[in-house]
Amino acid sequence: MLLKDKVIIVTGASSGIGAAAALKFAEQGAKLVLGARRRDALEAVAGQVTRSNAAAVAVPGDVKDAGYAEELVEVAEERFGGLDGAFNNAGKLGSGAMVEATGPEEWAEVIATNLTSGYHAARAQIPALRARGGGSLVFTGSFIGHTATLPGMGAYAASKAGLVGLMQAIA
Ligand SMILES: NC(=O)c1ccc[n+]([C@@H]2O[C@H](COP(=O)([O-])OP(=O)(O)OC[C@H]3O[C@@H](n4cnc5c(N)ncnc54)[C@H](OP(=O)(O)O)[C@@H]3O)[C@@H](O)[C@H]2O)c1
Protein backbone atom coordinates (compact mmCIF):
# COMPACT_ATOMS: atom_id res chain seq x y z
CA MET A 1 0.00 0.00 0.00
CA LEU A 2 2.64 2.51 -1.11
CA LEU A 3 0.00 5.15 -1.88
CA LYS A 4 -2.35 4.56 1.04
CA ASP A 5 -4.82 7.48 1.28
CA LYS A 6 -2.82 9.59 -1.17
CA VAL A 7 -5.15 11.69 -3.30
CA ILE A 8 -4.07 11.60 -6.94
CA ILE A 9 -5.44 13.14 -10.15
CA VAL A 10 -4.98 10.98 -13.26
CA THR A 11 -5.80 12.47 -16.67
CA GLY A 12 -6.20 10.38 -19.78
CA ALA A 13 -7.73 7.82 -17.41
CA SER A 14 -10.41 6.57 -19.83
CA SER A 15 -8.01 4.23 -21.67
CA GLY A 16 -4.45 3.04 -22.19
CA ILE A 17 -1.67 4.12 -19.84
CA GLY A 18 -3.91 6.37 -17.72
CA ALA A 19 -6.51 3.66 -17.09
CA ALA A 20 -3.79 1.11 -16.26
CA ALA A 21 -2.07 3.60 -13.92
CA ALA A 22 -5.36 4.39 -12.18
CA LEU A 23 -5.93 0.69 -11.45
CA LYS A 24 -2.35 0.29 -10.16
CA PHE A 25 -2.60 3.42 -7.97
CA ALA A 26 -5.91 2.14 -6.55
CA GLU A 27 -4.31 -1.23 -5.82
CA GLN A 28 -1.74 0.70 -3.76
CA GLY A 29 -4.42 2.49 -1.72
CA ALA A 30 -4.73 5.84 -3.52
CA LYS A 31 -7.93 7.88 -3.77
CA LEU A 32 -8.39 8.95 -7.37
CA VAL A 33 -9.82 11.83 -9.34
CA LEU A 34 -10.04 10.56 -12.92
CA GLY A 35 -10.14 12.83 -15.97
CA ALA A 36 -10.74 12.42 -19.74
CA ARG A 37 -13.45 13.49 -22.21
CA ARG A 38 -15.32 10.18 -22.79
CA ARG A 39 -17.71 9.96 -19.85
CA ASP A 40 -18.74 6.31 -20.35
CA ALA A 41 -15.19 4.99 -20.64
CA LEU A 42 -14.05 7.11 -17.70
CA GLU A 43 -16.93 5.95 -15.52
CA ALA A 44 -16.16 2.34 -16.45
CA VAL A 45 -12.60 2.76 -15.11
CA ALA A 46 -13.90 4.52 -11.96
CA GLY A 47 -16.36 1.63 -11.52
CA GLN A 48 -13.54 -0.92 -11.76
CA VAL A 49 -11.65 1.00 -9.05
CA THR A 50 -14.61 1.26 -6.70
CA ARG A 51 -15.47 -2.43 -7.16
CA SER A 52 -11.97 -3.16 -5.87
CA ASN A 53 -12.91 -1.25 -2.70
CA ALA A 54 -10.79 1.79 -3.53
CA ALA A 55 -12.14 5.31 -4.05
CA ALA A 56 -12.43 7.06 -7.41
CA VAL A 57 -14.49 9.84 -8.88
CA ALA A 58 -14.85 10.41 -12.63
CA VAL A 59 -14.79 14.04 -13.74
CA PRO A 60 -15.22 14.26 -17.52
CA GLY A 61 -13.71 17.27 -19.30
CA ASP A 62 -11.14 18.58 -21.74
CA VAL A 63 -7.55 19.15 -20.57
CA LYS A 64 -7.27 22.05 -23.01
CA ASP A 65 -9.51 24.08 -20.66
CA ALA A 66 -7.79 25.86 -17.77
CA GLY A 67 -11.08 25.69 -15.84
CA TYR A 68 -11.09 21.90 -16.08
CA ALA A 69 -7.64 21.71 -14.44
CA GLU A 70 -9.03 23.79 -11.57
CA GLU A 71 -12.16 21.63 -11.36
CA LEU A 72 -10.08 18.45 -10.94
CA VAL A 73 -8.20 20.04 -8.01
CA GLU A 74 -11.44 21.31 -6.45
CA VAL A 75 -12.94 17.82 -6.61
CA ALA A 76 -9.79 16.35 -4.99
CA GLU A 77 -10.04 18.86 -2.16
CA GLU A 78 -13.82 18.65 -1.68
CA ARG A 79 -14.19 14.86 -1.99
CA PHE A 80 -10.93 13.67 -0.47
CA GLY A 81 -9.60 16.62 1.58
CA GLY A 82 -6.55 17.64 -0.49
CA LEU A 83 -4.15 16.69 -3.25
CA ASP A 84 -0.95 14.63 -2.99
CA GLY A 85 -0.09 14.05 -6.61
CA ALA A 86 -1.09 14.19 -10.25
CA PHE A 87 -0.36 12.03 -13.26
CA ASN A 88 -0.91 14.51 -16.09
CA ASN A 89 -1.03 11.92 -18.83
CA ALA A 90 -3.73 12.90 -21.38
CA GLY A 91 -2.30 13.30 -24.86
CA LYS A 92 -2.81 12.81 -28.57
CA LEU A 93 -0.62 11.98 -31.55
CA GLY A 94 -2.05 14.11 -34.36
CA SER A 95 -2.66 13.01 -37.94
CA GLY A 96 0.87 11.91 -38.81
CA ALA A 97 1.20 14.60 -41.50
CA MET A 98 4.68 15.92 -42.27
CA VAL A 99 5.40 19.40 -40.86
CA GLU A 100 4.87 21.19 -44.20
CA ALA A 101 1.46 19.51 -44.50
CA THR A 102 0.40 20.21 -40.91
CA GLY A 103 -2.08 23.08 -40.73
CA PRO A 104 -2.01 25.65 -37.92
CA GLU A 105 -5.21 24.24 -36.43
CA GLU A 106 -3.76 20.76 -36.01
CA TRP A 107 -0.51 22.25 -34.64
CA ALA A 108 -2.44 24.30 -32.09
CA GLU A 109 -4.66 21.34 -31.10
CA VAL A 110 -1.71 19.00 -30.42
CA ILE A 111 0.28 21.64 -28.53
CA ALA A 112 -2.79 22.59 -26.47
CA THR A 113 -3.64 18.96 -25.65
CA ASN A 114 -0.13 17.75 -24.83
CA LEU A 115 1.77 20.81 -23.60
CA THR A 116 -0.46 23.73 -22.63
CA SER A 117 -2.58 21.25 -20.67
CA GLY A 118 0.51 20.55 -18.55
CA TYR A 119 0.84 24.23 -17.76
CA HIS A 120 -2.88 24.51 -16.85
CA ALA A 121 -2.56 21.40 -14.69
CA ALA A 122 0.58 22.50 -12.86
CA ARG A 123 -0.79 25.99 -12.29
CA ALA A 124 -3.87 24.56 -10.61
CA GLN A 125 -2.11 21.70 -8.79
CA ILE A 126 1.03 23.31 -7.32
CA PRO A 127 -0.79 25.50 -4.74
CA ALA A 128 -2.82 22.47 -3.63
CA LEU A 129 0.34 20.35 -3.24
CA ARG A 130 2.04 23.17 -1.31
CA ALA A 131 -0.99 23.42 0.98
CA ARG A 132 -0.54 19.70 1.70
CA GLY A 133 3.19 20.19 2.46
CA GLY A 134 4.48 18.48 -0.71
CA GLY A 135 3.59 15.98 -3.39
CA SER A 136 4.43 14.60 -6.82
CA LEU A 137 3.70 15.87 -10.32
CA VAL A 138 4.23 13.41 -13.17
CA PHE A 139 3.77 14.17 -16.88
CA THR A 140 3.73 11.58 -19.65
CA GLY A 141 6.50 12.44 -22.08
CA SER A 142 7.78 10.30 -24.91
CA PHE A 143 10.99 9.20 -26.52
CA ILE A 144 9.62 11.20 -29.46
CA GLY A 145 10.87 14.76 -29.03
CA HIS A 146 13.34 13.64 -26.38
CA THR A 147 15.78 11.02 -27.64
CA ALA A 148 14.47 10.46 -31.18
CA THR A 149 11.55 11.22 -33.44
CA LEU A 150 9.56 9.75 -36.33
CA PRO A 151 8.36 11.32 -39.58
CA GLY A 152 4.98 13.02 -39.27
CA MET A 153 5.39 13.84 -35.59
CA GLY A 154 6.39 17.51 -35.66
CA ALA A 155 3.72 18.90 -33.35
CA TYR A 156 3.79 15.81 -31.12
CA ALA A 157 7.60 15.93 -30.81
CA ALA A 158 7.54 19.66 -30.05
CA SER A 159 4.82 19.22 -27.43
CA LYS A 160 6.57 16.34 -25.65
CA ALA A 161 9.97 18.11 -25.74
CA GLY A 162 8.20 21.15 -24.30
CA LEU A 163 6.82 19.06 -21.45
CA VAL A 164 10.40 18.10 -20.46
CA GLY A 165 11.31 21.78 -20.26
CA LEU A 166 8.17 22.63 -18.31
CA MET A 167 8.83 19.80 -15.84
CA GLN A 168 12.46 20.90 -15.36
CA ALA A 169 11.34 24.47 -14.69
CA ILE A 170 8.77 23.29 -12.15
CA ALA A 171 11.31 21.02 -10.43
N1 LIG B 1 1.29 4.35 -26.25
C1 LIG B 1 2.55 4.70 -26.42
O1 LIG B 1 3.37 3.99 -27.03
C2 LIG B 1 3.04 6.01 -25.87
C3 LIG B 1 4.39 6.30 -25.91
C4 LIG B 1 4.85 7.50 -25.38
C5 LIG B 1 3.97 8.38 -24.81
N2 LIG B 1 2.65 8.11 -24.80
C6 LIG B 1 1.76 9.08 -24.17
O2 LIG B 1 1.02 8.41 -23.18
C7 LIG B 1 -0.17 9.14 -22.91
C8 LIG B 1 -1.35 8.18 -22.90
O3 LIG B 1 -1.49 7.61 -24.18
P1 LIG B 1 -2.00 6.11 -24.43
O4 LIG B 1 -0.94 5.42 -25.21
O5 LIG B 1 -2.47 5.51 -23.17
O6 LIG B 1 -3.20 6.38 -25.47
P2 LIG B 1 -4.78 6.49 -25.29
O7 LIG B 1 -5.33 5.20 -24.84
O8 LIG B 1 -5.27 7.08 -26.58
O9 LIG B 1 -4.94 7.54 -24.12
C9 LIG B 1 -5.02 8.91 -24.32
C10 LIG B 1 -5.86 9.44 -23.18
O10 LIG B 1 -5.86 10.87 -23.22
C11 LIG B 1 -7.21 11.32 -23.15
N3 LIG B 1 -7.33 12.59 -23.86
C12 LIG B 1 -6.91 12.89 -25.12
N4 LIG B 1 -7.21 14.14 -25.42
C13 LIG B 1 -7.82 14.68 -24.33
C14 LIG B 1 -8.37 15.94 -24.02
N5 LIG B 1 -8.35 16.95 -24.91
N6 LIG B 1 -8.92 16.14 -22.80
C15 LIG B 1 -8.96 15.12 -21.89
N7 LIG B 1 -8.44 13.91 -22.11
C16 LIG B 1 -7.89 13.69 -23.33
C17 LIG B 1 -8.03 10.21 -23.79
O11 LIG B 1 -9.34 10.19 -23.31
P3 LIG B 1 -10.64 10.75 -24.05
O12 LIG B 1 -10.53 10.37 -25.50
O13 LIG B 1 -11.74 10.07 -23.31
O14 LIG B 1 -10.62 12.23 -23.82
C18 LIG B 1 -7.30 8.98 -23.27
O15 LIG B 1 -7.76 8.65 -21.98
C19 LIG B 1 -0.25 10.24 -23.97
O16 LIG B 1 0.23 11.46 -23.42
C20 LIG B 1 0.71 9.74 -25.04
O17 LIG B 1 1.25 10.80 -25.81
C21 LIG B 1 2.15 6.94 -25.30
PDB file of C-alpha atoms and ligand atoms in Angstrom:
ATOM      1  CA  MET A   1       0.000   0.000   0.000  1.00  0.00           C
ATOM      2  CA  LEU A   2       2.642   2.508  -1.111  1.00  0.00           C
ATOM      3  CA  LEU A   3       0.004   5.149  -1.882  1.00  0.00           C
ATOM      4  CA  LYS A   4      -2.349   4.560   1.037  1.00  0.00           C
ATOM      5  CA  ASP A   5      -4.821   7.475   1.282  1.00  0.00           C
ATOM      6  CA  LYS A   6      -2.815   9.594  -1.173  1.00  0.00           C
ATOM      7  CA  VAL A   7      -5.145  11.688  -3.300  1.00  0.00           C
ATOM      8  CA  ILE A   8      -4.067  11.604  -6.942  1.00  0.00           C
ATOM      9  CA  ILE A   9      -5.438  13.139 -10.152  1.00  0.00           C
ATOM     10  CA  VAL A  10      -4.979  10.975 -13.263  1.00  0.00           C
ATOM     11  CA  THR A  11      -5.801  12.472 -16.668  1.00  0.00           C
ATOM     12  CA  GLY A  12      -6.204  10.382 -19.776  1.00  0.00           C
ATOM     13  CA  ALA A  13      -7.732   7.819 -17.414  1.00  0.00           C
ATOM     14  CA  SER A  14     -10.409   6.572 -19.830  1.00  0.00           C
ATOM     15  CA  SER A  15      -8.011   4.230 -21.672  1.00  0.00           C
ATOM     16  CA  GLY A  16      -4.451   3.038 -22.193  1.00  0.00           C
ATOM     17  CA  ILE A  17      -1.670   4.119 -19.845  1.00  0.00           C
ATOM     18  CA  GLY A  18      -3.913   6.367 -17.722  1.00  0.00           C
ATOM     19  CA  ALA A  19      -6.509   3.661 -17.090  1.00  0.00           C
ATOM     20  CA  ALA A  20      -3.785   1.110 -16.255  1.00  0.00           C
ATOM     21  CA  ALA A  21      -2.069   3.601 -13.920  1.00  0.00           C
ATOM     22  CA  ALA A  22      -5.360   4.389 -12.180  1.00  0.00           C
ATOM     23  CA  LEU A  23      -5.934   0.695 -11.452  1.00  0.00           C
ATOM     24  CA  LYS A  24      -2.354   0.291 -10.157  1.00  0.00           C
ATOM     25  CA  PHE A  25      -2.601   3.418  -7.974  1.00  0.00           C
ATOM     26  CA  ALA A  26      -5.912   2.144  -6.551  1.00  0.00           C
ATOM     27  CA  GLU A  27      -4.311  -1.226  -5.817  1.00  0.00           C
ATOM     28  CA  GLN A  28      -1.737   0.698  -3.760  1.00  0.00           C
ATOM     29  CA  GLY A  29      -4.419   2.488  -1.716  1.00  0.00           C
ATOM     30  CA  ALA A  30      -4.727   5.836  -3.524  1.00  0.00           C
ATOM     31  CA  LYS A  31      -7.933   7.877  -3.766  1.00  0.00           C
ATOM     32  CA  LEU A  32      -8.386   8.946  -7.368  1.00  0.00           C
ATOM     33  CA  VAL A  33      -9.821  11.832  -9.340  1.00  0.00           C
ATOM     34  CA  LEU A  34     -10.038  10.558 -12.917  1.00  0.00           C
ATOM     35  CA  GLY A  35     -10.137  12.826 -15.973  1.00  0.00           C
ATOM     36  CA  ALA A  36     -10.742  12.422 -19.740  1.00  0.00           C
ATOM     37  CA  ARG A  37     -13.454  13.485 -22.214  1.00  0.00           C
ATOM     38  CA  ARG A  38     -15.316  10.176 -22.790  1.00  0.00           C
ATOM     39  CA  ARG A  39     -17.709   9.960 -19.847  1.00  0.00           C
ATOM     40  CA  ASP A  40     -18.742   6.313 -20.351  1.00  0.00           C
ATOM     41  CA  ALA A  41     -15.190   4.993 -20.644  1.00  0.00           C
ATOM     42  CA  LEU A  42     -14.047   7.111 -17.698  1.00  0.00           C
ATOM     43  CA  GLU A  43     -16.933   5.951 -15.519  1.00  0.00           C
ATOM     44  CA  ALA A  44     -16.157   2.340 -16.452  1.00  0.00           C
ATOM     45  CA  VAL A  45     -12.600   2.758 -15.105  1.00  0.00           C
ATOM     46  CA  ALA A  46     -13.896   4.519 -11.963  1.00  0.00           C
ATOM     47  CA  GLY A  47     -16.356   1.628 -11.517  1.00  0.00           C
ATOM     48  CA  GLN A  48     -13.543  -0.922 -11.762  1.00  0.00           C
ATOM     49  CA  VAL A  49     -11.648   0.997  -9.052  1.00  0.00           C
ATOM     50  CA  THR A  50     -14.606   1.258  -6.705  1.00  0.00           C
ATOM     51  CA  ARG A  51     -15.473  -2.434  -7.158  1.00  0.00           C
ATOM     52  CA  SER A  52     -11.966  -3.163  -5.873  1.00  0.00           C
ATOM     53  CA  ASN A  53     -12.909  -1.250  -2.697  1.00  0.00           C
ATOM     54  CA  ALA A  54     -10.793   1.793  -3.527  1.00  0.00           C
ATOM     55  CA  ALA A  55     -12.139   5.315  -4.047  1.00  0.00           C
ATOM     56  CA  ALA A  56     -12.425   7.059  -7.410  1.00  0.00           C
ATOM     57  CA  VAL A  57     -14.492   9.842  -8.882  1.00  0.00           C
ATOM     58  CA  ALA A  58     -14.849  10.406 -12.634  1.00  0.00           C
ATOM     59  CA  VAL A  59     -14.790  14.043 -13.735  1.00  0.00           C
ATOM     60  CA  PRO A  60     -15.224  14.264 -17.517  1.00  0.00           C
ATOM     61  CA  GLY A  61     -13.712  17.267 -19.296  1.00  0.00           C
ATOM     62  CA  ASP A  62     -11.136  18.577 -21.738  1.00  0.00           C
ATOM     63  CA  VAL A  63      -7.548  19.148 -20.572  1.00  0.00           C
ATOM     64  CA  LYS A  64      -7.273  22.047 -23.014  1.00  0.00           C
ATOM     65  CA  ASP A  65      -9.506  24.076 -20.656  1.00  0.00           C
ATOM     66  CA  ALA A  66      -7.792  25.864 -17.767  1.00  0.00           C
ATOM     67  CA  GLY A  67     -11.078  25.693 -15.841  1.00  0.00           C
ATOM     68  CA  TYR A  68     -11.089  21.898 -16.079  1.00  0.00           C
ATOM     69  CA  ALA A  69      -7.643  21.714 -14.442  1.00  0.00           C
ATOM     70  CA  GLU A  70      -9.033  23.792 -11.573  1.00  0.00           C
ATOM     71  CA  GLU A  71     -12.160  21.627 -11.357  1.00  0.00           C
ATOM     72  CA  LEU A  72     -10.083  18.455 -10.938  1.00  0.00           C
ATOM     73  CA  VAL A  73      -8.197  20.037  -8.010  1.00  0.00           C
ATOM     74  CA  GLU A  74     -11.436  21.313  -6.447  1.00  0.00           C
ATOM     75  CA  VAL A  75     -12.938  17.820  -6.611  1.00  0.00           C
ATOM     76  CA  ALA A  76      -9.794  16.346  -4.993  1.00  0.00           C
ATOM     77  CA  GLU A  77     -10.045  18.864  -2.163  1.00  0.00           C
ATOM     78  CA  GLU A  78     -13.816  18.649  -1.685  1.00  0.00           C
ATOM     79  CA  ARG A  79     -14.193  14.857  -1.985  1.00  0.00           C
ATOM     80  CA  PHE A  80     -10.930  13.666  -0.474  1.00  0.00           C
ATOM     81  CA  GLY A  81      -9.601  16.615   1.575  1.00  0.00           C
ATOM     82  CA  GLY A  82      -6.553  17.640  -0.485  1.00  0.00           C
ATOM     83  CA  LEU A  83      -4.152  16.685  -3.253  1.00  0.00           C
ATOM     84  CA  ASP A  84      -0.949  14.634  -2.986  1.00  0.00           C
ATOM     85  CA  GLY A  85      -0.087  14.048  -6.610  1.00  0.00           C
ATOM     86  CA  ALA A  86      -1.091  14.186 -10.247  1.00  0.00           C
ATOM     87  CA  PHE A  87      -0.355  12.035 -13.261  1.00  0.00           C
ATOM     88  CA  ASN A  88      -0.909  14.512 -16.095  1.00  0.00           C
ATOM     89  CA  ASN A  89      -1.031  11.923 -18.831  1.00  0.00           C
ATOM     90  CA  ALA A  90      -3.727  12.900 -21.379  1.00  0.00           C
ATOM     91  CA  GLY A  91      -2.304  13.296 -24.859  1.00  0.00           C
ATOM     92  CA  LYS A  92      -2.811  12.813 -28.571  1.00  0.00           C
ATOM     93  CA  LEU A  93      -0.624  11.977 -31.552  1.00  0.00           C
ATOM     94  CA  GLY A  94      -2.048  14.107 -34.360  1.00  0.00           C
ATOM     95  CA  SER A  95      -2.665  13.014 -37.942  1.00  0.00           C
ATOM     96  CA  GLY A  96       0.869  11.913 -38.811  1.00  0.00           C
ATOM     97  CA  ALA A  97       1.196  14.599 -41.499  1.00  0.00           C
ATOM     98  CA  MET A  98       4.675  15.923 -42.269  1.00  0.00           C
ATOM     99  CA  VAL A  99       5.402  19.405 -40.861  1.00  0.00           C
ATOM    100  CA  GLU A 100       4.873  21.185 -44.197  1.00  0.00           C
ATOM    101  CA  ALA A 101       1.463  19.510 -44.498  1.00  0.00           C
ATOM    102  CA  THR A 102       0.399  20.209 -40.914  1.00  0.00           C
ATOM    103  CA  GLY A 103      -2.076  23.080 -40.729  1.00  0.00           C
ATOM    104  CA  PRO A 104      -2.009  25.651 -37.917  1.00  0.00           C
ATOM    105  CA  GLU A 105      -5.213  24.241 -36.431  1.00  0.00           C
ATOM    106  CA  GLU A 106      -3.760  20.758 -36.008  1.00  0.00           C
ATOM    107  CA  TRP A 107      -0.511  22.252 -34.645  1.00  0.00           C
ATOM    108  CA  ALA A 108      -2.443  24.301 -32.086  1.00  0.00           C
ATOM    109  CA  GLU A 109      -4.656  21.343 -31.099  1.00  0.00           C
ATOM    110  CA  VAL A 110      -1.706  18.996 -30.422  1.00  0.00           C
ATOM    111  CA  ILE A 111       0.284  21.642 -28.534  1.00  0.00           C
ATOM    112  CA  ALA A 112      -2.787  22.588 -26.472  1.00  0.00           C
ATOM    113  CA  THR A 113      -3.638  18.963 -25.647  1.00  0.00           C
ATOM    114  CA  ASN A 114      -0.132  17.749 -24.831  1.00  0.00           C
ATOM    115  CA  LEU A 115       1.774  20.812 -23.603  1.00  0.00           C
ATOM    116  CA  THR A 116      -0.456  23.733 -22.626  1.00  0.00           C
ATOM    117  CA  SER A 117      -2.576  21.248 -20.671  1.00  0.00           C
ATOM    118  CA  GLY A 118       0.509  20.546 -18.549  1.00  0.00           C
ATOM    119  CA  TYR A 119       0.837  24.230 -17.757  1.00  0.00           C
ATOM    120  CA  HIS A 120      -2.875  24.506 -16.852  1.00  0.00           C
ATOM    121  CA  ALA A 121      -2.563  21.399 -14.693  1.00  0.00           C
ATOM    122  CA  ALA A 122       0.581  22.497 -12.863  1.00  0.00           C
ATOM    123  CA  ARG A 123      -0.788  25.994 -12.287  1.00  0.00           C
ATOM    124  CA  ALA A 124      -3.872  24.557 -10.612  1.00  0.00           C
ATOM    125  CA  GLN A 125      -2.107  21.697  -8.793  1.00  0.00           C
ATOM    126  CA  ILE A 126       1.031  23.308  -7.318  1.00  0.00           C
ATOM    127  CA  PRO A 127      -0.787  25.504  -4.741  1.00  0.00           C
ATOM    128  CA  ALA A 128      -2.821  22.467  -3.626  1.00  0.00           C
ATOM    129  CA  LEU A 129       0.337  20.354  -3.240  1.00  0.00           C
ATOM    130  CA  ARG A 130       2.039  23.170  -1.312  1.00  0.00           C
ATOM    131  CA  ALA A 131      -0.988  23.424   0.981  1.00  0.00           C
ATOM    132  CA  ARG A 132      -0.541  19.705   1.699  1.00  0.00           C
ATOM    133  CA  GLY A 133       3.188  20.190   2.461  1.00  0.00           C
ATOM    134  CA  GLY A 134       4.482  18.483  -0.706  1.00  0.00           C
ATOM    135  CA  GLY A 135       3.591  15.982  -3.386  1.00  0.00           C
ATOM    136  CA  SER A 136       4.427  14.602  -6.825  1.00  0.00           C
ATOM    137  CA  LEU A 137       3.704  15.873 -10.318  1.00  0.00           C
ATOM    138  CA  VAL A 138       4.229  13.414 -13.168  1.00  0.00           C
ATOM    139  CA  PHE A 139       3.771  14.173 -16.880  1.00  0.00           C
ATOM    140  CA  THR A 140       3.727  11.582 -19.645  1.00  0.00           C
ATOM    141  CA  GLY A 141       6.500  12.441 -22.075  1.00  0.00           C
ATOM    142  CA  SER A 142       7.779  10.298 -24.911  1.00  0.00           C
ATOM    143  CA  PHE A 143      10.988   9.197 -26.523  1.00  0.00           C
ATOM    144  CA  ILE A 144       9.624  11.204 -29.459  1.00  0.00           C
ATOM    145  CA  GLY A 145      10.870  14.762 -29.027  1.00  0.00           C
ATOM    146  CA  HIS A 146      13.340  13.643 -26.377  1.00  0.00           C
ATOM    147  CA  THR A 147      15.780  11.024 -27.641  1.00  0.00           C
ATOM    148  CA  ALA A 148      14.474  10.457 -31.179  1.00  0.00           C
ATOM    149  CA  THR A 149      11.548  11.216 -33.441  1.00  0.00           C
ATOM    150  CA  LEU A 150       9.563   9.753 -36.329  1.00  0.00           C
ATOM    151  CA  PRO A 151       8.361  11.316 -39.582  1.00  0.00           C
ATOM    152  CA  GLY A 152       4.976  13.021 -39.273  1.00  0.00           C
ATOM    153  CA  MET A 153       5.390  13.839 -35.588  1.00  0.00           C
ATOM    154  CA  GLY A 154       6.394  17.512 -35.659  1.00  0.00           C
ATOM    155  CA  ALA A 155       3.720  18.896 -33.350  1.00  0.00           C
ATOM    156  CA  TYR A 156       3.791  15.812 -31.124  1.00  0.00           C
ATOM    157  CA  ALA A 157       7.604  15.929 -30.811  1.00  0.00           C
ATOM    158  CA  ALA A 158       7.538  19.664 -30.046  1.00  0.00           C
ATOM    159  CA  SER A 159       4.824  19.217 -27.432  1.00  0.00           C
ATOM    160  CA  LYS A 160       6.572  16.338 -25.648  1.00  0.00           C
ATOM    161  CA  ALA A 161       9.966  18.109 -25.738  1.00  0.00           C
ATOM    162  CA  GLY A 162       8.199  21.146 -24.296  1.00  0.00           C
ATOM    163  CA  LEU A 163       6.823  19.056 -21.446  1.00  0.00           C
ATOM    164  CA  VAL A 164      10.395  18.100 -20.461  1.00  0.00           C
ATOM    165  CA  GLY A 165      11.306  21.784 -20.264  1.00  0.00           C
ATOM    166  CA  LEU A 166       8.169  22.625 -18.312  1.00  0.00           C
ATOM    167  CA  MET A 167       8.827  19.799 -15.843  1.00  0.00           C
ATOM    168  CA  GLN A 168      12.457  20.902 -15.355  1.00  0.00           C
ATOM    169  CA  ALA A 169      11.340  24.474 -14.689  1.00  0.00           C
ATOM    170  CA  ILE A 170       8.768  23.287 -12.151  1.00  0.00           C
ATOM    171  CA  ALA A 171      11.308  21.022 -10.430  1.00  0.00           C
TER     172      ALA A 171
HETATM  173  N1  LIG B   1       1.285   4.346 -26.252  1.00  0.00           N
HETATM  174  C1  LIG B   1       2.547   4.704 -26.419  1.00  0.00           C
HETATM  175  O1  LIG B   1       3.371   3.994 -27.025  1.00  0.00           O
HETATM  176  C2  LIG B   1       3.039   6.012 -25.872  1.00  0.00           C
HETATM  177  C3  LIG B   1       4.393   6.299 -25.910  1.00  0.00           C
HETATM  178  C4  LIG B   1       4.855   7.497 -25.376  1.00  0.00           C
HETATM  179  C5  LIG B   1       3.970   8.378 -24.808  1.00  0.00           C
HETATM  180  N2  LIG B   1       2.645   8.111 -24.804  1.00  0.00           N
HETATM  181  C6  LIG B   1       1.763   9.078 -24.166  1.00  0.00           C
HETATM  182  O2  LIG B   1       1.022   8.408 -23.182  1.00  0.00           O
HETATM  183  C7  LIG B   1      -0.166   9.142 -22.910  1.00  0.00           C
HETATM  184  C8  LIG B   1      -1.352   8.180 -22.902  1.00  0.00           C
HETATM  185  O3  LIG B   1      -1.490   7.615 -24.181  1.00  0.00           O
HETATM  186  P1  LIG B   1      -1.997   6.112 -24.428  1.00  0.00           P
HETATM  187  O4  LIG B   1      -0.944   5.420 -25.215  1.00  0.00           O
HETATM  188  O5  LIG B   1      -2.466   5.515 -23.171  1.00  0.00           O
HETATM  189  O6  LIG B   1      -3.195   6.379 -25.471  1.00  0.00           O
HETATM  190  P2  LIG B   1      -4.776   6.494 -25.294  1.00  0.00           P
HETATM  191  O7  LIG B   1      -5.329   5.203 -24.836  1.00  0.00           O
HETATM  192  O8  LIG B   1      -5.266   7.076 -26.583  1.00  0.00           O
HETATM  193  O9  LIG B   1      -4.941   7.538 -24.125  1.00  0.00           O
HETATM  194  C9  LIG B   1      -5.023   8.908 -24.317  1.00  0.00           C
HETATM  195  C10 LIG B   1      -5.863   9.440 -23.179  1.00  0.00           C
HETATM  196  O10 LIG B   1      -5.862  10.870 -23.219  1.00  0.00           O
HETATM  197  C11 LIG B   1      -7.211  11.318 -23.152  1.00  0.00           C
HETATM  198  N3  LIG B   1      -7.327  12.590 -23.859  1.00  0.00           N
HETATM  199  C12 LIG B   1      -6.914  12.886 -25.121  1.00  0.00           C
HETATM  200  N4  LIG B   1      -7.209  14.144 -25.424  1.00  0.00           N
HETATM  201  C13 LIG B   1      -7.816  14.677 -24.325  1.00  0.00           C
HETATM  202  C14 LIG B   1      -8.369  15.945 -24.019  1.00  0.00           C
HETATM  203  N5  LIG B   1      -8.349  16.952 -24.908  1.00  0.00           N
HETATM  204  N6  LIG B   1      -8.921  16.138 -22.797  1.00  0.00           N
HETATM  205  C15 LIG B   1      -8.957  15.125 -21.889  1.00  0.00           C
HETATM  206  N7  LIG B   1      -8.441  13.910 -22.110  1.00  0.00           N
HETATM  207  C16 LIG B   1      -7.890  13.689 -23.327  1.00  0.00           C
HETATM  208  C17 LIG B   1      -8.030  10.210 -23.794  1.00  0.00           C
HETATM  209  O11 LIG B   1      -9.340  10.195 -23.307  1.00  0.00           O
HETATM  210  P3  LIG B   1     -10.644  10.748 -24.051  1.00  0.00           P
HETATM  211  O12 LIG B   1     -10.530  10.368 -25.497  1.00  0.00           O
HETATM  212  O13 LIG B   1     -11.738  10.065 -23.305  1.00  0.00           O
HETATM  213  O14 LIG B   1     -10.620  12.233 -23.816  1.00  0.00           O
HETATM  214  C18 LIG B   1      -7.299   8.977 -23.275  1.00  0.00           C
HETATM  215  O15 LIG B   1      -7.764   8.649 -21.982  1.00  0.00           O
HETATM  216  C19 LIG B   1      -0.246  10.239 -23.967  1.00  0.00           C
HETATM  217  O16 LIG B   1       0.231  11.459 -23.424  1.00  0.00           O
HETATM  218  C20 LIG B   1       0.710   9.736 -25.043  1.00  0.00           C
HETATM  219  O17 LIG B   1       1.247  10.799 -25.808  1.00  0.00           O
HETATM  220  C21 LIG B   1       2.155   6.937 -25.301  1.00  0.00           C
END
